[in-house]
Amino acid sequence: MFLVQYAGLNHLSFDPASNSKSLQFGSLSGACVSESPTENGSDPGKKRKRANVPPADGGRNLSLDSISMGLPMSDPTAWATAMNNLGMAPMGMTGQPLLPDFDPALGMMTGIPPINPMMPGLGIVPPPIPPDMPAVKEIIHCKSCTLFPPNPHLPPPATRERPPGCKTVFVGGLPENGTEQIIMEVFEQCGEVIAIRKSKKNFCHIRFAEEFMVDKALYLSGYRIRLGSSTDKKDTGRLHVDFAQARDDLYEWECKQRMLAREERHRRRLEEERFHPPSPPPVVHYSDHECSIVAEKLKDDTKFSEAVQTLLTWIERGEVNRRTANNFYSMIQSANSHIRRLVNEKAAHEKEMEEAKEKFKLALSGILVQFEQIVAVYHSASKQKAWDHFTKAQRKNISVWCKQAEEIRNIHNDELMGIRREEEMEMSDEEIEDPSEMKETDESALLSQVEALKEENDSLRWQLDAYRNEVELLKQEHGKASRDEDTTKEQQLKLLQQALQGMQQHLLKVQDEYKKREAELEKVKEDKLKIETLLETLKEQQSVANEEDKERDVTDGQGNESSMPRVCACSQEKECPVEKTLSNSPVKSEREALLVGIISTFLHVHPFGASIEYICSYLQRLDSKICTTEVEVLMTRLQTTFKQELSGVGASLEKKWKFCGFDGLKMT
């Protein structure tokens, strides 16, 4: 067994002398002496004494406040975790639990039962280390070896993250001459050892039976081991114990997790089944005795619903026959007798509902009156006489309260108006209803229902025969319809073929007419071009003749009066055709002539043509009043100067204008 001694701690609660292992204990009242062989081997027969200095107050225990904080402290949460895994509540020096929410009855997460500290094999686990108390490990004596504790001033040895369900530890730093028996002797005190896998390189893996035993084995990390009393290097080593990741541990942990998950699912299923509504009781089979019981229940108002369900099930099962028809008729008649009761109950409930509506309306109207009074108070407070005497904060609160009150008042007012509208709609519906229907008595309704039941019994038989006849007729009609459909389809196909042929012929005729019209249009265009060229030549000749006349007038002067009438006559004869040509020319003003010149220069720069939008965008930079329609009309009039062509295919089809003035000169 192992023991951890703390300065200022009382004796342990159990007697270590009951164990057969050899342990040395010191008295806390005086100097604590532990005898052990020397580590350096100077004289194996001698014994070394280690004394703890007694307190200055005459051997009393040290108080918690007198403990020095200069020594390194161990992490209390690590001990708390270890105690939690062992199923024991971690306790501090003052007796207070480190984990206030710890439940010792829960045990470990993997299903290990709670562990009693008095159980054998738990003596090596120390009590939790308080944050202000250093731990002192003692020498451990075994049969074949001795374990010396590490330096208490050194930090605790580092460990890796604990794998889930870890039951295997890695032990390094073993002596070269160490055997499996020595390893078993050291670590069997931590718990039941299942397997030891030793390597030739001074380390091994030890697998324990339970997970909490791994925490006990980790306590030995940092101890120096010596085999017997030998000082040879092959007989000494420093133990390093750490968590090991083993597939067997992981597999067992996963199996336990799956088992817990199955138990949780089973528990949830049981809870869900507990909250499910119970299934309805099975309906008994029909018999004369059961029929008499159900007939009595039908007469009782409290058991009516149960009896009606039984009656309905019997009728759906087909229990009605000639022998039982009278019994079923009497039960149906008794069920029918409850209609008047149900109608009276409905009328009573409706009356209660109307009274409740009236009470609600009255209460709501009273609430609205009070809201109106509150809003009036806010409005009067907002007037200048009272408003000027309030502070800014008070004014802000009053305005906020006023808005809230108005919103709530509007909501309640809308609700009250909605109730009144519904009542008006109900009143209008009642006025529209036929007064003769309202005057029908309950007795006539009952008689009509009885007659309806009789008629239904007779009509069911007639319907069966009618359905049979209808099925036969449908079969015959289906055969005829299939034949008629075939003939109508053939006729429709023929008509469609004839219509297609007629459409094709019509299209051919239209194409021929279109070609003829295109030829005529081309001829007309050529004639127009010729006329335009003639007009231009006439204009030029007229301009030349005018210049010659002016030159003659300058040379001759005003002396020759006899020649004046001739010149005037000639000028009049020449001006007449010029005016005619100007009136017939495509260019009607000086502005259009300028546009023609600008467009021709623009298109001359673009030999592959340009769209009308591109041309207008250029012209609008010079004059923003120019529109596309004006330009397009002008260009269409001058067909010898401008030519329109189509470029592109399909959706990219585009109309472009080109300059063809040079070709027009050649043609003329």
XYZ file of C-alpha atoms in Angstrom:
668
model
C 0.000 0.000 0.000
C 0.966 3.600 -0.549
C 0.438 6.578 1.693
C 0.615 10.309 1.142
C 1.619 12.336 4.181
C 0.564 15.965 4.538
C 2.006 18.415 6.996
C -0.678 19.296 9.494
C -3.103 16.440 8.584
C -4.719 14.116 11.097
C -4.340 10.363 10.971
C -6.142 8.437 8.241
C -9.591 7.066 9.025
C -8.490 3.445 8.497
C -5.757 1.389 10.187
C -2.851 0.707 7.844
C -1.471 -1.912 10.251
C -4.214 -4.302 9.134
C -2.435 -4.712 5.806
C 0.354 -7.247 5.462
C 2.538 -4.859 3.458
C 5.461 -3.304 5.261
C 4.890 0.429 5.713
C 6.577 2.995 7.960
C 4.485 5.629 9.690
C 5.646 8.644 11.665
C 3.886 10.451 14.456
C 2.551 13.844 13.696
C 3.151 14.981 17.247
C 6.897 14.625 16.990
C 9.558 14.021 14.397
C 8.473 11.618 11.688
C 11.258 9.095 10.888
C 11.227 6.667 7.977
C 13.931 4.065 7.709
C 14.987 2.841 4.271
C 18.148 1.656 2.531
C 20.335 4.404 1.159
C 19.771 5.229 -2.433
C 23.415 5.863 -3.344
C 24.554 2.560 -1.927
C 27.366 3.909 0.292
C 26.533 1.503 3.112
C 23.553 -0.804 2.662
C 23.605 -1.740 6.342
C 23.185 1.790 7.582
C 19.875 3.558 7.859
C 19.132 7.156 7.004
C 16.823 9.228 9.193
C 14.572 11.918 7.799
C 12.962 14.113 10.395
C 10.130 16.511 9.990
C 10.524 19.660 12.100
C 7.795 19.791 14.763
C 5.712 22.920 15.105
C 6.766 25.590 17.499
C 3.611 25.427 19.576
C 4.587 22.210 21.353
C 3.592 19.451 18.938
C 0.136 20.630 17.992
C -1.157 20.294 14.427
C -0.427 23.120 12.038
C -3.279 25.466 11.242
C -4.271 26.198 7.666
C -3.321 29.849 8.001
C 0.266 29.025 9.043
C 1.052 26.987 5.935
C 3.721 28.539 3.708
C 2.707 29.256 0.110
C 6.239 29.222 -1.265
C 6.171 25.549 -2.313
C 4.653 24.476 -5.637
C 1.009 23.576 -5.455
C -0.759 20.753 -7.313
C -3.976 21.306 -9.195
C -6.981 20.502 -6.934
C -9.252 19.951 -9.958
C -7.151 16.940 -10.993
C -7.739 15.279 -7.612
C -11.391 16.262 -7.758
C -11.695 14.566 -11.178
C -9.938 11.445 -9.857
C -12.226 11.282 -6.826
C -15.241 11.809 -9.080
C -14.177 8.839 -11.233
C -13.743 6.752 -8.068
C -17.269 7.574 -6.963
C -16.148 9.459 -3.818
C -17.059 13.050 -3.015
C -13.893 15.218 -3.088
C -13.397 16.982 0.240
C -11.224 19.970 1.121
C -9.169 20.606 4.216
C -12.058 22.257 6.027
C -14.445 19.420 5.216
C -16.298 21.309 2.494
C -16.932 19.402 -0.783
C -14.898 20.578 -3.760
C -17.797 19.659 -6.046
C -21.033 20.813 -4.368
C -23.264 19.124 -6.965
C -21.533 15.721 -6.695
C -23.839 12.741 -6.167
C -21.949 9.698 -4.822
C -24.848 7.404 -5.730
C -24.273 8.030 -9.438
C -20.816 6.485 -9.638
C -18.788 6.680 -12.813
C -20.216 7.483 -16.221
C -19.399 3.971 -17.498
C -21.648 2.212 -14.981
C -19.152 1.445 -12.117
C -20.908 1.313 -8.742
C -19.944 3.755 -5.979
C -16.684 2.856 -4.260
C -16.115 2.839 -0.527
C -12.749 4.212 0.639
C -12.534 1.245 3.044
C -12.372 -1.216 0.141
C -9.013 -3.050 -0.185
C -6.575 -1.704 -2.704
C -7.578 1.959 -2.281
C -4.915 2.890 0.227
C -2.593 4.152 -2.488
C -5.032 6.881 -3.537
C -4.367 10.034 -1.531
C -7.059 12.344 -0.285
C -7.546 15.508 -2.352
C -4.720 18.002 -2.112
C -5.824 21.369 -0.800
C -4.639 24.381 -2.786
C -2.509 25.691 0.108
C -0.848 22.409 1.189
C 2.132 20.675 -0.559
C 1.992 16.869 -0.927
C 4.865 14.637 0.302
C 5.080 11.153 -1.210
C 6.546 8.334 0.874
C 8.899 5.514 -0.030
C 7.113 2.334 -1.128
C 8.600 -1.033 -0.203
C 7.773 -4.130 -2.229
C 9.108 -7.692 -2.011
C 11.525 -7.434 -4.934
C 11.982 -3.675 -5.347
C 11.772 -0.303 -3.709
C 10.092 2.847 -5.054
C 11.564 6.238 -4.116
C 9.317 9.307 -4.460
C 10.213 12.162 -6.817
C 11.370 15.572 -5.686
C 8.266 17.378 -4.322
C 9.554 20.713 -5.656
C 9.412 19.477 -9.274
C 6.224 19.998 -11.311
C 3.928 16.996 -11.706
C 4.699 14.761 -14.706
C 2.867 15.621 -17.920
C 0.232 13.271 -19.308
C -1.575 13.062 -22.601
C -5.318 13.543 -23.027
C -7.258 10.675 -21.553
C -8.855 8.499 -24.269
C -12.484 7.509 -23.734
C -12.849 4.339 -21.672
C -9.124 4.143 -20.949
C -8.099 1.030 -18.971
C -4.545 0.697 -20.306
C -1.486 2.638 -19.142
C 1.926 3.095 -20.662
C 4.810 2.509 -18.212
C 8.231 3.720 -19.318
C 11.606 3.976 -17.612
C 11.627 0.366 -16.374
C 14.938 -1.232 -15.318
C 16.586 -3.417 -17.930
C 16.505 -6.381 -15.565
C 12.868 -5.808 -14.671
C 10.519 -8.765 -15.240
C 6.785 -9.135 -15.573
C 6.618 -10.483 -12.011
C 8.188 -7.288 -10.644
C 5.826 -5.145 -12.748
C 2.877 -7.216 -11.528
C 4.093 -6.870 -7.940
C 4.218 -3.064 -8.233
C 1.002 -2.428 -10.148
C -1.279 -5.185 -8.816
C -1.833 -2.978 -5.759
C -3.599 -0.493 -8.060
C -6.183 -3.065 -9.007
C -6.784 -6.230 -10.987
C -4.335 -6.509 -13.879
C -5.743 -8.246 -16.945
C -2.688 -8.240 -19.219
C 0.912 -6.980 -19.380
C 2.580 -6.432 -22.745
C 6.310 -5.899 -22.069
C 8.756 -4.647 -24.670
C 12.510 -5.150 -24.928
C 13.056 -1.362 -24.778
C 12.315 -0.886 -21.068
C 8.605 -0.063 -21.368
C 5.331 -1.966 -21.171
C 1.565 -1.604 -21.426
C -0.644 -2.683 -18.529
C -4.378 -3.231 -18.910
C -6.553 -3.056 -15.775
C -10.026 -4.382 -15.171
C -11.654 -1.003 -14.430
C -11.065 2.604 -15.423
C -10.563 3.989 -11.909
C -7.480 1.745 -11.480
C -5.716 3.815 -14.143
C -5.885 6.860 -11.846
C -4.169 4.862 -9.109
C -1.420 3.755 -11.503
C -0.814 7.349 -12.638
C 0.073 8.194 -9.017
C 3.309 6.183 -9.426
C 4.531 8.363 -12.304
C 7.892 9.951 -11.389
C 8.915 7.336 -8.797
C 12.437 5.899 -9.038
C 12.516 2.088 -8.898
C 15.416 -0.032 -7.631
C 15.512 -3.820 -7.751
C 16.547 -5.193 -4.402
C 19.595 -3.406 -2.971
C 21.573 -3.283 -6.227
C 22.956 0.010 -7.495
C 23.595 -1.132 -11.056
C 22.073 0.973 -13.799
C 20.325 -2.074 -15.222
C 18.502 -2.494 -11.910
C 17.280 1.118 -11.596
C 14.959 3.393 -13.527
C 12.488 6.265 -13.282
C 8.860 5.310 -13.905
C 6.761 7.329 -16.331
C 3.078 6.338 -16.307
C 0.705 7.789 -18.871
C -2.610 7.033 -20.542
C -2.436 4.603 -23.487
C -4.817 4.341 -26.396
C -5.907 0.718 -26.909
C -8.423 -0.627 -29.361
C -9.852 -3.023 -26.797
C -10.608 -0.162 -24.407
C -12.190 1.894 -27.169
C -14.298 -1.073 -28.315
C -15.559 -1.773 -24.779
C -16.275 1.930 -24.249
C -18.235 2.093 -27.516
C -20.173 -1.035 -26.528
C -21.063 0.550 -23.186
C -22.079 3.763 -24.906
C -24.293 1.834 -27.308
C -25.805 -0.044 -24.376
C -26.489 3.226 -22.570
C -27.980 4.670 -25.752
C -30.240 1.618 -26.094
C -31.316 1.971 -22.485
C -31.996 5.664 -23.016
C -34.041 4.954 -26.139
C -35.967 2.245 -24.276
C -36.614 4.628 -21.372
C -37.827 7.366 -23.729
C -40.041 4.894 -25.568
C -41.607 3.808 -22.295
C -42.226 7.443 -21.359
C -43.804 8.172 -24.739
C -45.996 5.085 -24.500
C -47.035 6.171 -21.026
C -48.243 9.520 -22.349
C -50.010 8.023 -25.393
C -53.784 8.022 -25.186
C -55.178 4.598 -24.373
C -56.639 2.571 -27.210
C -60.415 2.256 -27.260
C -61.819 -0.889 -25.674
C -62.808 -3.661 -28.077
C -66.460 -3.855 -29.053
C -68.183 -7.060 -27.969
C -69.821 -9.298 -30.527
C -73.559 -9.162 -31.057
C -75.853 -11.369 -29.019
C -79.348 -11.063 -27.630
C -77.989 -10.442 -24.145
C -75.564 -7.728 -25.334
C -78.334 -6.216 -27.453
C -80.568 -5.801 -24.383
C -77.681 -4.191 -22.449
C -76.953 -1.727 -25.268
C -80.667 -0.897 -25.566
C -80.756 0.009 -21.860
C -77.588 2.129 -22.209
C -79.086 4.004 -25.148
C -81.893 5.177 -22.888
C -79.385 6.574 -20.362
C -77.974 9.988 -21.190
C -74.632 9.335 -19.457
C -73.928 6.063 -21.330
C -75.402 7.133 -24.652
C -72.107 7.818 -26.499
C -70.619 4.419 -25.600
C -73.795 2.569 -26.615
C -74.055 4.468 -29.926
C -70.460 3.480 -30.797
C -71.287 -0.177 -30.147
C -74.444 0.079 -32.275
C -72.507 1.684 -35.121
C -69.828 -1.044 -35.015
C -72.474 -3.805 -35.115
C -74.214 -2.239 -38.114
C -70.899 -1.839 -39.990
C -69.962 -5.448 -39.231
C -73.158 -6.617 -40.911
C -74.958 -7.983 -37.872
C -78.299 -6.746 -39.225
C -80.421 -9.533 -40.737
C -84.069 -10.553 -40.791
C -83.895 -12.092 -37.348
C -82.234 -9.096 -35.663
C -83.864 -6.311 -37.719
C -86.522 -5.564 -35.081
C -83.943 -5.281 -32.308
C -81.776 -2.907 -34.372
C -84.814 -0.844 -35.323
C -85.751 -0.404 -31.655
C -82.166 0.662 -30.839
C -82.159 3.148 -33.728
C -85.507 4.497 -32.523
C -84.134 4.982 -29.002
C -81.077 6.740 -30.461
C -83.407 8.998 -32.414
C -85.218 9.941 -29.213
C -82.091 11.769 -28.009
C -82.321 14.320 -30.833
C -84.806 16.488 -28.952
C -82.530 16.454 -25.882
C -79.534 17.473 -27.928
C -81.472 20.270 -29.616
C -82.572 21.611 -26.202
C -78.984 21.441 -24.921
C -77.755 23.308 -27.960
C -80.392 26.013 -27.460
C -79.359 26.368 -23.797
C -75.699 26.702 -24.750
C -76.564 29.248 -27.401
C -78.493 31.251 -24.851
C -75.537 31.166 -22.470
C -73.251 32.240 -25.281
C -75.498 35.183 -26.130
C -75.596 36.256 -22.489
C -71.807 36.007 -22.319
C -71.536 38.107 -25.487
C -73.790 40.760 -23.994
C -71.732 40.841 -20.797
C -68.542 41.084 -22.831
C -69.949 43.945 -24.899
C -71.032 45.836 -21.810
C -67.652 45.352 -20.135
C -65.825 46.351 -23.318
C -67.917 49.481 -23.719
C -67.198 50.441 -20.105
C -63.478 49.920 -20.696
C -63.646 52.107 -23.798
C -65.366 54.884 -21.830
C -62.579 54.808 -19.270
C -59.958 54.850 -22.050
C -61.628 57.898 -23.539
C -61.500 59.635 -20.151
C -57.800 58.825 -19.757
C -57.029 60.107 -23.266
C -59.008 63.279 -22.494
C -56.857 63.777 -19.386
C -53.703 63.461 -21.495
C -55.025 65.925 -24.073
C -55.970 68.472 -21.422
C -52.518 68.097 -19.849
C -50.951 68.724 -23.273
C -52.560 72.157 -23.523
C -50.357 75.193 -23.017
C -51.835 76.208 -19.653
C -50.625 73.028 -17.947
C -47.908 71.903 -20.417
C -45.569 74.827 -19.647
C -45.337 73.888 -15.955
C -44.031 70.330 -16.605
C -40.362 69.424 -17.029
C -38.967 67.876 -20.229
C -38.911 64.364 -18.757
C -42.505 64.735 -17.536
C -43.643 65.990 -20.940
C -41.945 63.085 -22.670
C -43.612 60.547 -20.356
C -47.022 62.178 -20.824
C -46.707 62.087 -24.639
C -45.624 58.427 -24.590
C -48.490 57.477 -22.274
C -50.946 59.344 -24.481
C -49.812 57.454 -27.601
C -50.040 54.091 -25.841
C -53.499 54.828 -24.492
C -54.734 55.932 -27.918
C -53.398 52.760 -29.556
C -55.048 50.500 -26.970
C -58.295 52.469 -27.232
C -58.308 52.090 -31.034
C -57.713 48.335 -30.771
C -60.618 47.871 -28.338
C -62.827 50.120 -30.425
C -62.119 48.051 -33.547
C -62.942 44.878 -31.632
C -66.263 46.297 -30.438
C -67.154 47.458 -33.937
C -66.329 44.004 -35.305
C -68.713 42.400 -32.805
C -71.464 44.803 -33.808
C -70.899 44.110 -37.518
C -71.158 40.361 -36.898
C -74.457 40.881 -35.078
C -75.779 42.986 -37.957
C -74.764 40.284 -40.445
C -76.532 37.618 -38.367
C -79.668 39.748 -38.193
C -79.660 40.263 -41.957
C -79.249 36.514 -42.534
C -82.201 35.793 -40.268
C -84.368 38.289 -42.157
C -83.487 36.695 -45.514
C -84.421 33.192 -44.323
C -87.763 31.809 -45.327
C -90.301 32.223 -42.515
C -91.951 28.931 -43.473
C -88.756 27.034 -42.544
C -88.600 28.723 -39.164
C -92.155 27.585 -38.343
C -91.449 23.859 -38.713
C -92.095 22.039 -35.470
C -89.921 19.412 -33.835
C -92.617 16.734 -34.274
C -92.735 17.150 -38.036
C -88.932 16.907 -38.161
C -89.001 13.668 -36.193
C -91.714 12.195 -38.440
C -89.778 13.137 -41.545
C -86.646 11.459 -40.182
C -88.559 8.228 -39.458
C -89.982 8.224 -42.977
C -86.559 8.934 -44.399
C -85.145 5.878 -42.621
C -87.883 3.703 -44.093
C -87.294 5.056 -47.553
C -83.512 4.489 -47.240
C -84.049 0.801 -46.477
C -86.157 0.417 -49.641
C -83.938 2.595 -51.806
C -80.795 0.579 -50.994
C -82.299 -2.475 -52.696
C -83.341 -0.467 -55.705
C -79.901 1.081 -55.986
C -78.255 -2.318 -56.263
C -80.404 -3.221 -59.297
C -79.847 0.205 -60.795
C -76.075 -0.101 -60.429
C -76.087 -3.445 -62.215
C -78.087 -2.044 -65.129
C -75.846 1.009 -65.317
C -72.730 -1.144 -65.487
C -74.126 -3.094 -68.434
C -75.173 0.098 -70.212
C -71.764 1.633 -69.640
C -70.079 -1.381 -71.166
C -72.270 -1.171 -74.278
C -71.829 2.589 -74.574
C -68.089 2.255 -74.162
C -67.918 -0.142 -77.128
C -70.011 2.184 -79.310
C -68.059 5.237 -78.225
C -64.754 3.615 -79.152
C -66.082 2.881 -82.644
C -67.507 6.378 -83.095
C -64.254 7.926 -81.940
C -62.273 5.997 -84.552
C -64.532 7.200 -87.381
C -64.519 10.808 -86.151
C -60.734 10.790 -85.909
C -60.381 9.578 -89.502
C -62.735 12.299 -90.715
C -60.847 14.950 -88.791
C -57.553 13.792 -90.278
C -58.949 14.038 -93.790
C -60.302 17.507 -93.175
C -56.968 18.630 -91.772
C -55.107 17.259 -94.793
C -57.442 19.096 -97.162
C -57.021 22.313 -95.197
C -53.236 21.979 -95.339
C -53.307 21.473 -99.091
C -55.485 24.542 -99.547
C -53.148 26.599 -97.364
C -50.126 25.481 -99.390
C -51.787 26.485 -102.639
C -52.765 29.826 -101.198
C -49.197 30.412 -100.023
C -47.845 29.672 -103.484
C -50.261 32.185 -105.002
C -49.289 34.809 -102.480
C -45.603 34.252 -103.224
C -46.176 34.710 -106.952
C -48.101 37.934 -106.350
C -45.344 39.165 -104.038
C -42.707 38.574 -106.696
C -44.786 40.442 -109.283
C -45.247 43.379 -106.915
C -41.530 43.477 -106.191
C -40.780 43.667 -109.913
C -43.300 46.498 -110.331
C -41.767 48.354 -107.390
C -38.307 48.065 -108.903
C -39.594 49.507 -112.175
C -41.247 52.394 -110.347
C -38.023 53.071 -108.460
C -36.057 53.162 -111.729
C -38.570 55.597 -113.212
C -38.284 57.803 -110.179
C -34.507 57.792 -110.412
C -34.674 58.833 -114.049
C -37.088 61.662 -113.278
C -34.911 62.894 -110.436
C -31.817 62.917 -112.608
C -33.716 64.853 -115.267
C -34.783 67.403 -112.668
C -31.215 67.863 -111.509
C -29.990 68.422 -115.077
C -32.763 70.938 -115.662
C -31.776 72.772 -112.506
C -28.186 72.928 -113.622
C -29.168 74.185 -117.070
C -31.408 76.815 -115.501
C -28.642 78.011 -113.216
C -26.240 78.261 -116.166
C -28.809 80.204 -118.218
C -29.411 82.615 -115.332
C -25.706 83.330 -115.060
C -25.439 84.004 -118.797
C -28.408 86.393 -118.654
C -26.838 88.302 -115.813
C -23.594 88.682 -117.733
C -25.466 89.973 -120.784
C -27.407 92.470 -118.685
C -24.164 93.819 -117.238
C -22.546 94.211 -120.666
C -25.508 95.689 -122.497
C -26.639 97.989 -119.657
C -29.953 99.724 -119.808
C -29.492 101.379 -123.283
C -31.215 98.807 -125.326
C -34.838 99.168 -124.398
C -36.050 97.139 -127.304
C -34.291 94.040 -126.072
C -35.923 94.252 -122.653
C -39.203 92.678 -123.530
C -37.417 89.786 -125.201
C -35.152 89.223 -122.201
C -38.111 89.452 -119.861
C -40.014 87.026 -121.959
C -37.074 84.649 -122.011
C -36.543 85.019 -118.267
C -40.201 84.397 -117.620
C -40.094 81.336 -119.838
C -37.033 80.046 -117.977
C -38.340 80.795 -114.458
C -41.502 78.844 -115.033
C -39.820 75.445 -115.553
C -37.377 76.171 -112.691
C -40.222 76.820 -110.308
C -41.885 73.653 -111.548
C -38.729 71.635 -111.001
C -38.210 73.145 -107.534
C -41.745 72.328 -106.575
C -41.278 68.730 -107.771
C -37.743 68.241 -106.299
C -37.304 65.922 -103.231
C -35.302 68.594 -101.355
C -37.853 71.182 -100.300
C -35.771 73.565 -98.153
C -32.264 74.734 -97.499
C -32.227 72.872 -94.152
C -32.947 69.565 -95.894
C -30.185 70.299 -98.393
C -27.749 70.814 -95.498
C -28.910 67.557 -93.883
C -28.390 65.700 -97.187
C -24.848 67.028 -97.448
C -23.963 66.125 -93.852
C -25.516 62.643 -94.122
C -23.736 61.944 -97.421
C -20.352 62.889 -95.935
C -21.062 60.760 -92.842
C -22.031 57.706 -94.929
C -19.092 58.265 -97.265
C -16.836 57.797 -94.224
C -18.759 54.590 -93.369
C -18.663 52.608 -96.623
C -20.305 49.531 -95.034
C -23.363 51.562 -94.038
C -24.828 52.752 -90.757
C -28.156 52.374 -88.977
C -30.654 55.227 -88.815
C -30.106 55.474 -85.016
C -26.357 55.898 -85.487
C -26.900 58.610 -88.125
C -29.416 60.478 -85.953
C -27.105 60.322 -82.913
C -24.443 62.058 -85.009
C -26.867 64.693 -86.316
C -28.308 65.371 -82.854
C -24.893 66.521 -81.709
C -25.190 69.339 -84.299
C -28.873 70.023 -83.753
C -30.809 68.443 -80.871
C -34.185 69.122 -82.596
C -33.562 66.580 -85.360
C -35.681 63.429 -85.059
C -35.247 59.998 -86.626
C -38.519 60.059 -88.594
C -37.579 63.290 -90.369
C -34.181 61.929 -91.381
C -35.601 58.589 -92.512
C -38.316 60.264 -94.656
C -35.702 62.519 -96.276
C -33.410 59.577 -97.105
C -36.257 57.505 -98.548
C -37.114 60.402 -100.919
C -33.512 60.495 -102.205
C -33.254 56.925 -103.462
C -30.536 57.760 -106.004
C -28.337 59.177 -103.214
C -29.061 56.803 -100.297
C -29.791 53.113 -100.363
C -31.150 50.881 -97.589
C -29.863 47.310 -97.213
C -30.536 44.432 -94.791
C -27.593 42.746 -93.063
C -27.437 39.826 -90.618
C -29.504 36.662 -90.195
C -32.462 35.869 -87.972
C -32.559 37.812 -84.713
C -29.434 39.826 -85.708
C -31.158 41.254 -88.806
C -30.354 44.987 -89.126
C -31.240 47.759 -91.576
C -28.326 49.917 -92.766
C -28.154 52.965 -95.055
C -25.376 53.457 -97.640
C -24.315 56.353 -99.823
C -24.869 55.585 -103.546
C -24.553 59.052 -105.118
C -21.670 58.069 -107.383
C -23.632 55.121 -108.751
C -26.604 57.418 -109.361
C -24.424 59.795 -111.458
C -23.249 56.915 -113.606
C -26.804 55.717 -114.161
C -27.988 59.192 -115.157
